Tab-separated table of C-alpha atoms in Angstrom:
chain	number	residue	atom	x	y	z
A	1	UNK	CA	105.326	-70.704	-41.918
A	2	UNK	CA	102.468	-69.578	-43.931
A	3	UNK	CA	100.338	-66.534	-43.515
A	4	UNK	CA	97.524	-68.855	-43.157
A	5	UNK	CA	97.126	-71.523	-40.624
A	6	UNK	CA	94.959	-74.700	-40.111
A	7	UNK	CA	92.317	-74.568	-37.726
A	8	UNK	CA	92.867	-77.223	-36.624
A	9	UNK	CA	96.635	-76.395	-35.847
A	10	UNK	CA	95.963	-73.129	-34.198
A	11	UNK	CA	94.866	-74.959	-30.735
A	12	UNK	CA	98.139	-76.976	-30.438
A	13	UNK	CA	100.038	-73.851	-31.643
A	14	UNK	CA	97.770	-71.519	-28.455
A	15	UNK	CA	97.908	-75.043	-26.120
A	16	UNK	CA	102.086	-74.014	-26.458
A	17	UNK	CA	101.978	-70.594	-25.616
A	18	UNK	CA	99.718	-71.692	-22.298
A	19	UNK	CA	102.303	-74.220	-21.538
A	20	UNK	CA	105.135	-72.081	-22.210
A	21	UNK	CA	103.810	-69.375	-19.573
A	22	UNK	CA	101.920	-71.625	-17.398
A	23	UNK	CA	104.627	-71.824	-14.789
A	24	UNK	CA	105.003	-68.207	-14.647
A	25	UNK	CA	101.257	-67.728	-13.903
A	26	UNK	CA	100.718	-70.188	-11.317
A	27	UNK	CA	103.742	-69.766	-9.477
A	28	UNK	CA	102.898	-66.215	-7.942
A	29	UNK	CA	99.433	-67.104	-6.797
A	30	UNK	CA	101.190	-70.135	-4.936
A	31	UNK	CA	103.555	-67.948	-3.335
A	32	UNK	CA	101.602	-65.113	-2.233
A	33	UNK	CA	98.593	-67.301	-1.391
A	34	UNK	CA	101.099	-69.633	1.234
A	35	UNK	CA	103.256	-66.126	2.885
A	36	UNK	CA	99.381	-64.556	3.302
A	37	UNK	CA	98.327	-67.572	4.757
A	38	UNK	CA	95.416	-69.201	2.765
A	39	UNK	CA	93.650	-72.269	2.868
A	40	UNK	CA	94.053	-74.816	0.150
A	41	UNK	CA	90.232	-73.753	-0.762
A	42	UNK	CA	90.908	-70.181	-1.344
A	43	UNK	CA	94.549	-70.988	-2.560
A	44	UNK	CA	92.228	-73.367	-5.753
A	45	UNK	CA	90.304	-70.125	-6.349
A	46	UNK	CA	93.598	-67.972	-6.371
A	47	UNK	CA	95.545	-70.057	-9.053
A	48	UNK	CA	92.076	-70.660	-11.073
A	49	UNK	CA	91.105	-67.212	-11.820
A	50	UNK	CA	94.615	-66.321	-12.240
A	51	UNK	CA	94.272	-67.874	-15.361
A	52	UNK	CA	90.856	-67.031	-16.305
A	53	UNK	CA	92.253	-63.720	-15.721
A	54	UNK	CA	95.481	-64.041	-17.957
A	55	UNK	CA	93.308	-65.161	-21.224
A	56	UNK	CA	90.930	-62.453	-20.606
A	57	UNK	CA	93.721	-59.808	-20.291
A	58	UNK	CA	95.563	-61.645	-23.492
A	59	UNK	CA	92.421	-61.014	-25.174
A	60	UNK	CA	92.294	-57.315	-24.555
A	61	UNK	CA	95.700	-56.711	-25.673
A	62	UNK	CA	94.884	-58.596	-28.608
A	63	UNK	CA	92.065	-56.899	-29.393
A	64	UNK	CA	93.486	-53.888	-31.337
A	65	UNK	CA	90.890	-51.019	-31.802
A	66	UNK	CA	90.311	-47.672	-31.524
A	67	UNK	CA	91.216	-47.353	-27.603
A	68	UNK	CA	92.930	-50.013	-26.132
A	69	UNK	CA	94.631	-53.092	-27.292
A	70	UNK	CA	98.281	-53.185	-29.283
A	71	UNK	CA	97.521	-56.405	-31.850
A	72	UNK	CA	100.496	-58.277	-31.095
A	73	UNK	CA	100.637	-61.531	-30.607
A	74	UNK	CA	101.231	-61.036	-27.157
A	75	UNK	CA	100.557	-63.227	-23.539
A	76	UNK	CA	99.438	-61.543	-20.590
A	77	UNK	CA	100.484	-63.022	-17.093
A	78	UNK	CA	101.371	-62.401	-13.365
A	79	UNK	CA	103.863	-59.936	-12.693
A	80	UNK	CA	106.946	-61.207	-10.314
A	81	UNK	CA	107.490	-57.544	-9.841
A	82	UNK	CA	104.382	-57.126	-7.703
A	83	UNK	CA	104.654	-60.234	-5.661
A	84	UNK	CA	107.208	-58.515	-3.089
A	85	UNK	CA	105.235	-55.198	-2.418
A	86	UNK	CA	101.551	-57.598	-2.354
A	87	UNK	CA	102.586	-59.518	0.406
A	88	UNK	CA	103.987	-56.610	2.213
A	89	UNK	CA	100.525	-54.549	1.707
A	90	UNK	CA	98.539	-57.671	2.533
A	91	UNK	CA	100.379	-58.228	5.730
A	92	UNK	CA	100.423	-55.067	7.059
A	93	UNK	CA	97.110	-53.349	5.434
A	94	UNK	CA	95.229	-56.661	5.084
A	95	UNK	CA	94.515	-58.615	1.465
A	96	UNK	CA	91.832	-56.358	0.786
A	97	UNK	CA	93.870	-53.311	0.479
A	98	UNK	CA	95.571	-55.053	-1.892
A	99	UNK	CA	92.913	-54.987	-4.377
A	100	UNK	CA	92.254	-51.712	-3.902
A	101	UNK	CA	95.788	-50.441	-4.448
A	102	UNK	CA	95.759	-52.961	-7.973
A	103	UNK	CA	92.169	-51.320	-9.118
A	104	UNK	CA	93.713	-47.911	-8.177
A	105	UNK	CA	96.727	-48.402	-10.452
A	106	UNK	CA	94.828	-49.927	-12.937
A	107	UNK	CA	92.906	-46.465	-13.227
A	108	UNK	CA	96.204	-44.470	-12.944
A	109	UNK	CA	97.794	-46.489	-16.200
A	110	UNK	CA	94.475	-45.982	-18.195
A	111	UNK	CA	94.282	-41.827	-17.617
A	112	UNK	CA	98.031	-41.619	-17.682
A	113	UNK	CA	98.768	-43.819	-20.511
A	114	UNK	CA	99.422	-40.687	-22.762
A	115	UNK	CA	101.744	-39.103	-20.806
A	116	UNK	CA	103.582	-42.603	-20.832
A	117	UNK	CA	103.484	-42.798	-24.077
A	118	UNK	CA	105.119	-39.581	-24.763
A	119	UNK	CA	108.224	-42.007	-22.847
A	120	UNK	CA	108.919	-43.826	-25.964
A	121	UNK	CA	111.824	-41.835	-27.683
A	122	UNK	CA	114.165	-42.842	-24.520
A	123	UNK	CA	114.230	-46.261	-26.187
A	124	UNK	CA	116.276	-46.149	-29.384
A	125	UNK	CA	117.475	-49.182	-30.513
A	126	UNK	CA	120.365	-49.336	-27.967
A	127	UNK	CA	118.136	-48.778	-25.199
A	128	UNK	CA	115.170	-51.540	-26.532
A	129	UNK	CA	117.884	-54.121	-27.579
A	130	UNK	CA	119.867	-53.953	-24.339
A	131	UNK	CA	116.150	-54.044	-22.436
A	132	UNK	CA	115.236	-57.411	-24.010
A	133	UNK	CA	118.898	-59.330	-23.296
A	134	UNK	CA	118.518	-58.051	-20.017
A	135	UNK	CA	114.711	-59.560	-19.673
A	136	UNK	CA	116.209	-63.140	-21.455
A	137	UNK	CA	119.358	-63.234	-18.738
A	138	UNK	CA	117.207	-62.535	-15.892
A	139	UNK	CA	114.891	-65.390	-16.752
A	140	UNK	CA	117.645	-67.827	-17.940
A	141	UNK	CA	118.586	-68.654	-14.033
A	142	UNK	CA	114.734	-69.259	-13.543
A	143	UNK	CA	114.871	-72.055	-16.030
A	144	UNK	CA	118.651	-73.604	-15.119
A	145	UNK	CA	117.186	-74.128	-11.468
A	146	UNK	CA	113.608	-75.835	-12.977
A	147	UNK	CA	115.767	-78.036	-15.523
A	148	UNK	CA	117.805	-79.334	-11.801
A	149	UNK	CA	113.803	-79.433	-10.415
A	150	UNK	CA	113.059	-76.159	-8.985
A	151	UNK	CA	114.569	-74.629	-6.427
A	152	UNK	CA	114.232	-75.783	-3.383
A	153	UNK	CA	113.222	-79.338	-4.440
A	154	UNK	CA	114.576	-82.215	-2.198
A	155	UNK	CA	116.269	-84.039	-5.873
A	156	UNK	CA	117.543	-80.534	-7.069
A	157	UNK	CA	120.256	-81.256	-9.459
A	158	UNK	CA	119.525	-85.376	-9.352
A	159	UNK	CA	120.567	-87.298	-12.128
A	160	UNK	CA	116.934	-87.986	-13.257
A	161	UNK	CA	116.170	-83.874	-13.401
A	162	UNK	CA	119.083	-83.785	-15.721
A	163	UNK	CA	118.218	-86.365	-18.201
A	164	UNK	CA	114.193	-85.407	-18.466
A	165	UNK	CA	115.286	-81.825	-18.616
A	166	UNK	CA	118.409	-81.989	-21.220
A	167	UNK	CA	116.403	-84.799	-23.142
A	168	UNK	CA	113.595	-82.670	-23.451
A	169	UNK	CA	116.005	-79.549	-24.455
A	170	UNK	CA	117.356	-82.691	-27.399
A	171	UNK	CA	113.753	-83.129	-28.742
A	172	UNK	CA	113.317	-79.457	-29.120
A	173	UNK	CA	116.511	-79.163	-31.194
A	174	UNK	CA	116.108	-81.956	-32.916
A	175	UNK	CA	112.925	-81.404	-34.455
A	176	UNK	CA	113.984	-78.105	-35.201
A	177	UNK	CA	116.704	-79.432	-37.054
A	178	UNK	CA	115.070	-82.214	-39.055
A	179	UNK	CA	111.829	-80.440	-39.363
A	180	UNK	CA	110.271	-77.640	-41.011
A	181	UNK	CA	106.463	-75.791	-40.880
A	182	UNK	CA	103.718	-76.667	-38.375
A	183	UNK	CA	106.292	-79.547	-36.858
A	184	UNK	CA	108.810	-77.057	-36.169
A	185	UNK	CA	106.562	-74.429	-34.865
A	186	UNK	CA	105.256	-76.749	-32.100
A	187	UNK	CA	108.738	-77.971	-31.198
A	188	UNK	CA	108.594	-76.873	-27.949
A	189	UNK	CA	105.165	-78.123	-27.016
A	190	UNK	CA	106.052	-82.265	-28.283
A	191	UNK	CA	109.311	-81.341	-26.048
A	192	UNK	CA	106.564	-81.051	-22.701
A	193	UNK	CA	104.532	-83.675	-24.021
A	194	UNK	CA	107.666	-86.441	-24.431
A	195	UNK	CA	109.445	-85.201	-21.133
A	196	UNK	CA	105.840	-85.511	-19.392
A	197	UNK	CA	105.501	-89.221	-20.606
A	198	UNK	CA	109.101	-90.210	-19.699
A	199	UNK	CA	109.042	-88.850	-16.321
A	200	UNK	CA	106.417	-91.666	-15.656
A	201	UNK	CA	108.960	-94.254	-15.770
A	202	UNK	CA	110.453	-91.688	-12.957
A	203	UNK	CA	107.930	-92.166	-10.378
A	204	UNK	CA	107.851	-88.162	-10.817
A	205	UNK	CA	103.471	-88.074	-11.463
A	206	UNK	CA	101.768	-87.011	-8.673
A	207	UNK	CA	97.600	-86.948	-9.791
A	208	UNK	CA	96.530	-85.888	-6.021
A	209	UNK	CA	96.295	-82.294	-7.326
A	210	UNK	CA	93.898	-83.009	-10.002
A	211	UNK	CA	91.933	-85.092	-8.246
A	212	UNK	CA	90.870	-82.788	-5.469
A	213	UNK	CA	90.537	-80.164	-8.260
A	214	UNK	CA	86.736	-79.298	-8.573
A	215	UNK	CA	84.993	-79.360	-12.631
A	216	UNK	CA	83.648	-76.320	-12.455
A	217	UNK	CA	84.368	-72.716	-11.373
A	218	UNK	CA	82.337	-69.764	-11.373
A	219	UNK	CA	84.208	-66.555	-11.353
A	220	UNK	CA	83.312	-64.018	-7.923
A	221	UNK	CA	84.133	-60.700	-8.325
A	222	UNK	CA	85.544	-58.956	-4.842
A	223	UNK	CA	85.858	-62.579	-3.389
A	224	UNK	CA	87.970	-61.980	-0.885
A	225	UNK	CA	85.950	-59.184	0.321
A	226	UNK	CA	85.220	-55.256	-0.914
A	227	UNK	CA	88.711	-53.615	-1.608
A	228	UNK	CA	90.040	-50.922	0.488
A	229	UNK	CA	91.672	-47.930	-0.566
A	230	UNK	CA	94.937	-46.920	1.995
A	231	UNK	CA	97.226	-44.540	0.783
A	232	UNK	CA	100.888	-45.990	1.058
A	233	UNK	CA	99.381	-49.323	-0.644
A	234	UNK	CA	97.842	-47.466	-3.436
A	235	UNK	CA	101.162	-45.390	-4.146
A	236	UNK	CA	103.067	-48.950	-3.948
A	237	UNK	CA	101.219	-50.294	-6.311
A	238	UNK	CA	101.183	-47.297	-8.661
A	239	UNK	CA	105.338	-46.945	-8.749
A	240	UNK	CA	105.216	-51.118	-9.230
A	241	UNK	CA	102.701	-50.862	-12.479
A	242	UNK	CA	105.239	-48.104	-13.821
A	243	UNK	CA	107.972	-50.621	-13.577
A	244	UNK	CA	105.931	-52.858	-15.360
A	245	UNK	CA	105.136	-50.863	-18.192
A	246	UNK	CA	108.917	-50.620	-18.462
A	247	UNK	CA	109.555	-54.062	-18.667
A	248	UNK	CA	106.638	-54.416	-21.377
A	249	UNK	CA	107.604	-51.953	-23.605
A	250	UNK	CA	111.134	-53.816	-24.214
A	251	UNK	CA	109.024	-56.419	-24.729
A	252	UNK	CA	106.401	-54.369	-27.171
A	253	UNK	CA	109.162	-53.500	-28.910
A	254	UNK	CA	110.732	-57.208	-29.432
A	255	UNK	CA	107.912	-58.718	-30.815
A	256	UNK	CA	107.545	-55.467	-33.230
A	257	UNK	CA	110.794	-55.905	-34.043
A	258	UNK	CA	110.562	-59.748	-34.701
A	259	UNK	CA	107.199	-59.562	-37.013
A	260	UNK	CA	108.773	-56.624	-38.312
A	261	UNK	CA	105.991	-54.117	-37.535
A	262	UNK	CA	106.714	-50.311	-36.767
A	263	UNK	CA	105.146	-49.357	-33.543
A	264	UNK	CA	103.753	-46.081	-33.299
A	265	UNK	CA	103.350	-43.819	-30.219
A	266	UNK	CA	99.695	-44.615	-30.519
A	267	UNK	CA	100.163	-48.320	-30.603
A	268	UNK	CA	102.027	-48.329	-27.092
A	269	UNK	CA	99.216	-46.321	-25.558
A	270	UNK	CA	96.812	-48.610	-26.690
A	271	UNK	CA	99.380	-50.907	-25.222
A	272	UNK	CA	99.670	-49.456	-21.856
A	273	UNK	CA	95.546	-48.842	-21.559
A	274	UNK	CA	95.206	-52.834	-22.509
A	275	UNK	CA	97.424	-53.391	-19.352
A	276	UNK	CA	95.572	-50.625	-17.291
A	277	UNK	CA	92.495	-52.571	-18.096
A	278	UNK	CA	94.210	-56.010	-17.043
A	279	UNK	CA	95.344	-54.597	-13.736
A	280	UNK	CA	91.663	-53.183	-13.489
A	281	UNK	CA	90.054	-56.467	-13.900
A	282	UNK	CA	92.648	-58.173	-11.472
A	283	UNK	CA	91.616	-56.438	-8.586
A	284	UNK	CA	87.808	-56.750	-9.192
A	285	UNK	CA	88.565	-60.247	-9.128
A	286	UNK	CA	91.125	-60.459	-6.889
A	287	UNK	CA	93.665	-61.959	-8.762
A	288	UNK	CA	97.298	-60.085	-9.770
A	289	UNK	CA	98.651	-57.144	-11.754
A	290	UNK	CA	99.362	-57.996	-15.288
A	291	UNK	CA	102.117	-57.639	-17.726
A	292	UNK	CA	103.311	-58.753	-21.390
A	293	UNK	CA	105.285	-62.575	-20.677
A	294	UNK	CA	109.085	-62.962	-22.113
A	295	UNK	CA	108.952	-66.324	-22.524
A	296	UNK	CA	106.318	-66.127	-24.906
A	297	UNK	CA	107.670	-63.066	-27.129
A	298	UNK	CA	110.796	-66.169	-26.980
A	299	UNK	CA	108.676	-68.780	-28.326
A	300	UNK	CA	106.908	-66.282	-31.225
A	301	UNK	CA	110.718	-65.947	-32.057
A	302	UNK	CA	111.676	-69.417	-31.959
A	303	UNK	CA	108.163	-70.886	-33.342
A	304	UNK	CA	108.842	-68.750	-36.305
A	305	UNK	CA	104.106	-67.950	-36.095
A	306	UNK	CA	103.886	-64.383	-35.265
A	307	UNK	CA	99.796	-64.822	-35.879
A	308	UNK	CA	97.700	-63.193	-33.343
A	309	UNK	CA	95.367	-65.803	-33.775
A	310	UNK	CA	97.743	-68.379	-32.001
A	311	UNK	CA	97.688	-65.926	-29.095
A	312	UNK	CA	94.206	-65.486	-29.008
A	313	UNK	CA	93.758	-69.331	-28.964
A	314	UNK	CA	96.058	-69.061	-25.831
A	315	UNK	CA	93.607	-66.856	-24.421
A	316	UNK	CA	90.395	-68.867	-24.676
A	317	UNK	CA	92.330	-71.821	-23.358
A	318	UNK	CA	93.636	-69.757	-20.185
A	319	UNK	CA	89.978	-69.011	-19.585
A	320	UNK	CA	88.642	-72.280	-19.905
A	321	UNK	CA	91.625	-73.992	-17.519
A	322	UNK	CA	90.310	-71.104	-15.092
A	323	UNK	CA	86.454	-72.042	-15.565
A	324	UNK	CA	87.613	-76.041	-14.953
A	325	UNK	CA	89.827	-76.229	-12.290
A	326	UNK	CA	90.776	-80.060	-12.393
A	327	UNK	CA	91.608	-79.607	-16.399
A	328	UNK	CA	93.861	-76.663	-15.240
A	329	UNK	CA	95.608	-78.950	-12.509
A	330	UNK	CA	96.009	-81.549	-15.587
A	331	UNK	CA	99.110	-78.937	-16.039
A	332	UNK	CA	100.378	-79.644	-12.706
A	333	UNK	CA	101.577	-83.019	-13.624
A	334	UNK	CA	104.445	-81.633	-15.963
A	335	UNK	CA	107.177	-81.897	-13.899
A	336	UNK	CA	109.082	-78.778	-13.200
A	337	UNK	CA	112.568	-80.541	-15.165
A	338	UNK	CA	110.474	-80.904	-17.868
A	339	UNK	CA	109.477	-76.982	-17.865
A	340	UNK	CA	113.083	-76.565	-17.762
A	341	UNK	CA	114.216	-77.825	-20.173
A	342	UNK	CA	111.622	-75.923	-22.757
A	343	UNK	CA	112.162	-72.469	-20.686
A	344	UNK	CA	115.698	-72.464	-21.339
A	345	UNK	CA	115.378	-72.502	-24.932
A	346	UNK	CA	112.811	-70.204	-24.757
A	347	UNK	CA	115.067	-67.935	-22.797
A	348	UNK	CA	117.895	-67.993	-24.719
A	349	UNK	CA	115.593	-67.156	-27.529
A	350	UNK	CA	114.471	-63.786	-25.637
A	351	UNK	CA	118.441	-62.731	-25.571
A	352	UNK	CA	118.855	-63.539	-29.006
A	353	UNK	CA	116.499	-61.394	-29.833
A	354	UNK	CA	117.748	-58.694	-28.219
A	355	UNK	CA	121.161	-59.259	-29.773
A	356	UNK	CA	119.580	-59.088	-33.214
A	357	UNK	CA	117.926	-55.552	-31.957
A	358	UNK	CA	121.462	-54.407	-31.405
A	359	UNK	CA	122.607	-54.175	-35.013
A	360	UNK	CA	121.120	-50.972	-35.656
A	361	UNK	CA	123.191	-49.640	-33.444
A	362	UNK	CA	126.747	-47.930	-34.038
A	363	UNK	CA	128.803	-49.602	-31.705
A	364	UNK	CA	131.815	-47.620	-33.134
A	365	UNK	CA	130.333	-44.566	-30.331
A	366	UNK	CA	131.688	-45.173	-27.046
A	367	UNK	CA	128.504	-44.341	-25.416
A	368	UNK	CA	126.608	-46.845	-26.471
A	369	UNK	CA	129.302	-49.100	-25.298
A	370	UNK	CA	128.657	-47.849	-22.013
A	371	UNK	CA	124.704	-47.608	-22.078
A	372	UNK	CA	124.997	-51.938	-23.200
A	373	UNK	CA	128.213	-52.571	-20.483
A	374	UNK	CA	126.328	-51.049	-17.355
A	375	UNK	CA	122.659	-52.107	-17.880
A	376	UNK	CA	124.016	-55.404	-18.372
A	377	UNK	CA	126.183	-55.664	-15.460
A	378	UNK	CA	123.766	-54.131	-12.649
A	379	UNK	CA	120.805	-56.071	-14.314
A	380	UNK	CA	122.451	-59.505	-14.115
A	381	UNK	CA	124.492	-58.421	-11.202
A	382	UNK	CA	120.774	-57.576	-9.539
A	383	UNK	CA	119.240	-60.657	-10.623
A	384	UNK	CA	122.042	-63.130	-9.323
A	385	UNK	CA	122.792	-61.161	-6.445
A	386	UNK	CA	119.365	-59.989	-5.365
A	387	UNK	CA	120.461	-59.008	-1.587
A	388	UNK	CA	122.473	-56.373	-3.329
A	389	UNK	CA	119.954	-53.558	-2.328
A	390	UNK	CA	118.702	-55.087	0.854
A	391	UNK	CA	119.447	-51.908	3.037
A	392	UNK	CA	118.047	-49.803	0.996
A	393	UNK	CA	114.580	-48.121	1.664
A	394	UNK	CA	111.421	-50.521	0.477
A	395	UNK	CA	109.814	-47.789	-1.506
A	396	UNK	CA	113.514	-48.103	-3.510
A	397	UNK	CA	114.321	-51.416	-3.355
A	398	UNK	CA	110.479	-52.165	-5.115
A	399	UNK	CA	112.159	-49.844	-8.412
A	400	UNK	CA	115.503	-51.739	-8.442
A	401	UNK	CA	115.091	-54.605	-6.738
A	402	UNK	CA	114.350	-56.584	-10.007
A	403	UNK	CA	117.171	-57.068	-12.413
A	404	UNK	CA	115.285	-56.055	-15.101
A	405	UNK	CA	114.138	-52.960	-14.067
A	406	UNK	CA	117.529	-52.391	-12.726
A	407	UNK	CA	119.257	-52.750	-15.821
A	408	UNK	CA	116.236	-50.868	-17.835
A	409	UNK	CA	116.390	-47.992	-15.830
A	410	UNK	CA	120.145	-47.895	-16.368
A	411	UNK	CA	119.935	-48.077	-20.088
A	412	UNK	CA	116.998	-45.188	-20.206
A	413	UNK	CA	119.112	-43.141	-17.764
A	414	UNK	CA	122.660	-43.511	-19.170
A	415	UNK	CA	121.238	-43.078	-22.906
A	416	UNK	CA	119.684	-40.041	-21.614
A	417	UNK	CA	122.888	-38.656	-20.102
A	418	UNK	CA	125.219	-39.643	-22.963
A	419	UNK	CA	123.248	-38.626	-25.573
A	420	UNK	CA	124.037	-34.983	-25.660
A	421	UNK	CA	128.189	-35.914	-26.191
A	422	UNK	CA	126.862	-38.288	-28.774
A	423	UNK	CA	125.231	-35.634	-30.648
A	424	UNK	CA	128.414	-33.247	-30.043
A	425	UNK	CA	130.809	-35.781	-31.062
A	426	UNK	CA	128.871	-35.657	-34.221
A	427	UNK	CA	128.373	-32.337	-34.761
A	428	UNK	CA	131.811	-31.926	-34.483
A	429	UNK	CA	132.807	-34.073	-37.495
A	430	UNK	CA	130.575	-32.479	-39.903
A	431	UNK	CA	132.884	-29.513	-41.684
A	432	UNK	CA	132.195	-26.371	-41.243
A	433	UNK	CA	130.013	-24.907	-44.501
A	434	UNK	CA	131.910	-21.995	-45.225
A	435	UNK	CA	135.619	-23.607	-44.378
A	436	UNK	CA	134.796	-26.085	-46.976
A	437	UNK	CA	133.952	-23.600	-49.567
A	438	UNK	CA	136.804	-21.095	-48.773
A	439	UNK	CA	139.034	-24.524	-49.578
A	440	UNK	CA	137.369	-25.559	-52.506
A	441	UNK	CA	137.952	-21.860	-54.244
């Protein structure tokens, strides 16, 4: 792909990256809004400036300059981390300490961005490459279960679900194969588009979402009311943004790696004070906490555009499906097989990418054997078997209750524990100075 792109192709290459996250990003509002109990009215506002909030956050972390703001061409959406410990706060603390305990962490990321910063030599390339195949197996069951219809669906697994999701998963390769440039980039968006028209002749449209969408939305900032500030909420939410700054540095580092761009130290602060900002502006508007998106840094890999413009394009759209409501329930009709279908390639793209991290590293050392065997095992094994911490306390079960933060923690732990042999066991083979000259004479 050249450096340069066509205008006119950077909004179907940003319209993509919206549909390739768009799941993601409304899925968490839906889920938190229905166990807190909203109506459908405030549920609308919930999922609308969810969005306008993603494309604004994209834009900060897009926005490289002299504070905040990494340049990648990164997407910003809704943490899954955070939906766990925001429906516990909001039940038991009420949904407006919520917001307070997401502005409050917001702040703590921004002033201590440095100090996490200072983080980034415990991810060497074994560390970073195990990270991202971790992130790309965790989300791979996510997509298997949309290609069968979403879990939970009443046809999960029908026949139908199948052929929309595998013949949309056939488009995708196909075009990659037979095409090259702008055709190829946008594979996965003509994927959505043909297994959205096919799945008419499936009776599988439903337009009653879009038509009781309203035109136009006007942002509200503290709409569900003024935040307040409770301790044990506030503390929650501060270990659950550290997790997340995990999980996007793997990811910081994947797209570095893929557009083949050293990142500093000082990038990943910026970094880290672009999502400080993003979790800021979340709770003023009572949306979510915010964090870099896999699946994207999966389709930058498999698109083969590592432009930020194509992610800034993604942002302005994200903000103008959250100013129009109805044109952001146009999304809704994409059936979740469909989604499936793209995600999984997308996915599988993520792991791929982490595989391709791992050959920098000497896999001759049995340590890094074990650092790639164990974060592997505990973060898949957490991810398919997510009762596997249940009795543990819920302050611990928020750190390693996720697979990937399971099996990132693991790597960053284990590297740091091996690492001293590693160094010995190396020492060790370099002859001693004076041996080798007493030999030599």
């Amino acid at each position: 792909m050249n450096d340069r792109i066509n205008k006119s192709k950077v909004f179907s290459l940003g319209l993509q990256h919206v549909l390739a996250m768009y799941a993601g990003a409304i899925l968490v509002p839906i889920i938190v809004g229905g166990a807190l109990g909203f109506n459908s009215q405030q549920l609308a506002y919930l999922i609308a400036i969810d969005l306008l909030t993603c494309g604004i956050a994209t834009l900060l972390q897009s926005w490289k300059n002299k504070y905040f703001g990494i340049g990648l061409p990164i997407v910003l959406g809704t943490s899954f981390v955070a939906v766990t410990p925001m429906i516990s706060i909001g039940s038991n603390y009420g949904i407006s300490a919520i917001y307070g305990s997401i502005i409050a962490a917001g702040i703590f990321i921004i002033f201590f961005s440095n100090i996490f910063g200072k983080l980034l030599k415990l991810f060497p390339p074994v560390v970073t490459g195990t990270v991202v195949i971790i992130i790309g197996l965790s989300l791979v069951p996510t997509g298997i279960k949309n290609m069968a219809g979403g879990s939970g669906s009443k046809d999960f697994g029908s026949a139908e679900n199948l052929m929309l999701s595998l013949g949309v998963l056939a488009v995708i390769l196909l075009i990659n194969r037979c095409f090259t440039g702008f055709i190829r980039s946008i594979s996965v968006l003509i994927g959505i588009i043909a297994g959205t028209i096919a799945s008419t002749f499936f009776g599988k449209m439903d337009f009653s979402t879009v038509a009781e969408a309203s035109w136009f939305h006007i942002p509200a900032p503290l709409y569900f009311g003024t935040p307040t500030f409770e301790i044990a909420p506030i503390l929650t939410m501060m270990l659950v943004g550290t997790v997340i700054l995990v999980e996007s540095t793997g990811a910081f580092l994947a797209l570095g790696k893929i557009i083949g761009r050293e990142l500093s130290e000082k990038d990943i602060v910026k970094g880290y004070r672009a999502e400080g900002l993003a979790f800021t502006l979340g709770g003023i508007f009572n949306a979510f906490p915010y964090s870099t998106f896999a699946q994207n840094v999966g389709l930058v890999q498999l698109s083969g555009v590592k432009k930020r413009t194509i992610t800034i394009a993604a942002g302005f759209i994200l903000i103008g499906l959250g100013l129009v409501p109805k044109i952001a329930a146009l999304a809704t009709l994409i059936p979740t097989a469909v989604l499936g279908g793209a995600t999984v390639v997308m996915f599988g793209m993520v792991v791929s990418s982490g595989i391709k991290m791992l050959n920098d590293v000497d896999f001759s050392d049995n340590a890094n054997l074990l650092v790639i065997a164990c974060s592997v095992s505990l973060g898949l094994g957490a991810t398919v078997v997510p009762e596997l911490f249940s009795s543990l306390p819920e302050a611990i079960r928020i750190v390693v209750g996720d697979g990937i933060i399971t099996g990132s923690l693991t790597a960053i732990i284990l590297n740091v524990i091996l690492t001293p042999r590693r160094k010995k066991a190396a020492d060790s083979t370099i002859p001693d100075t004076d041996q080798f000259m007493a030999k030599s004479i």
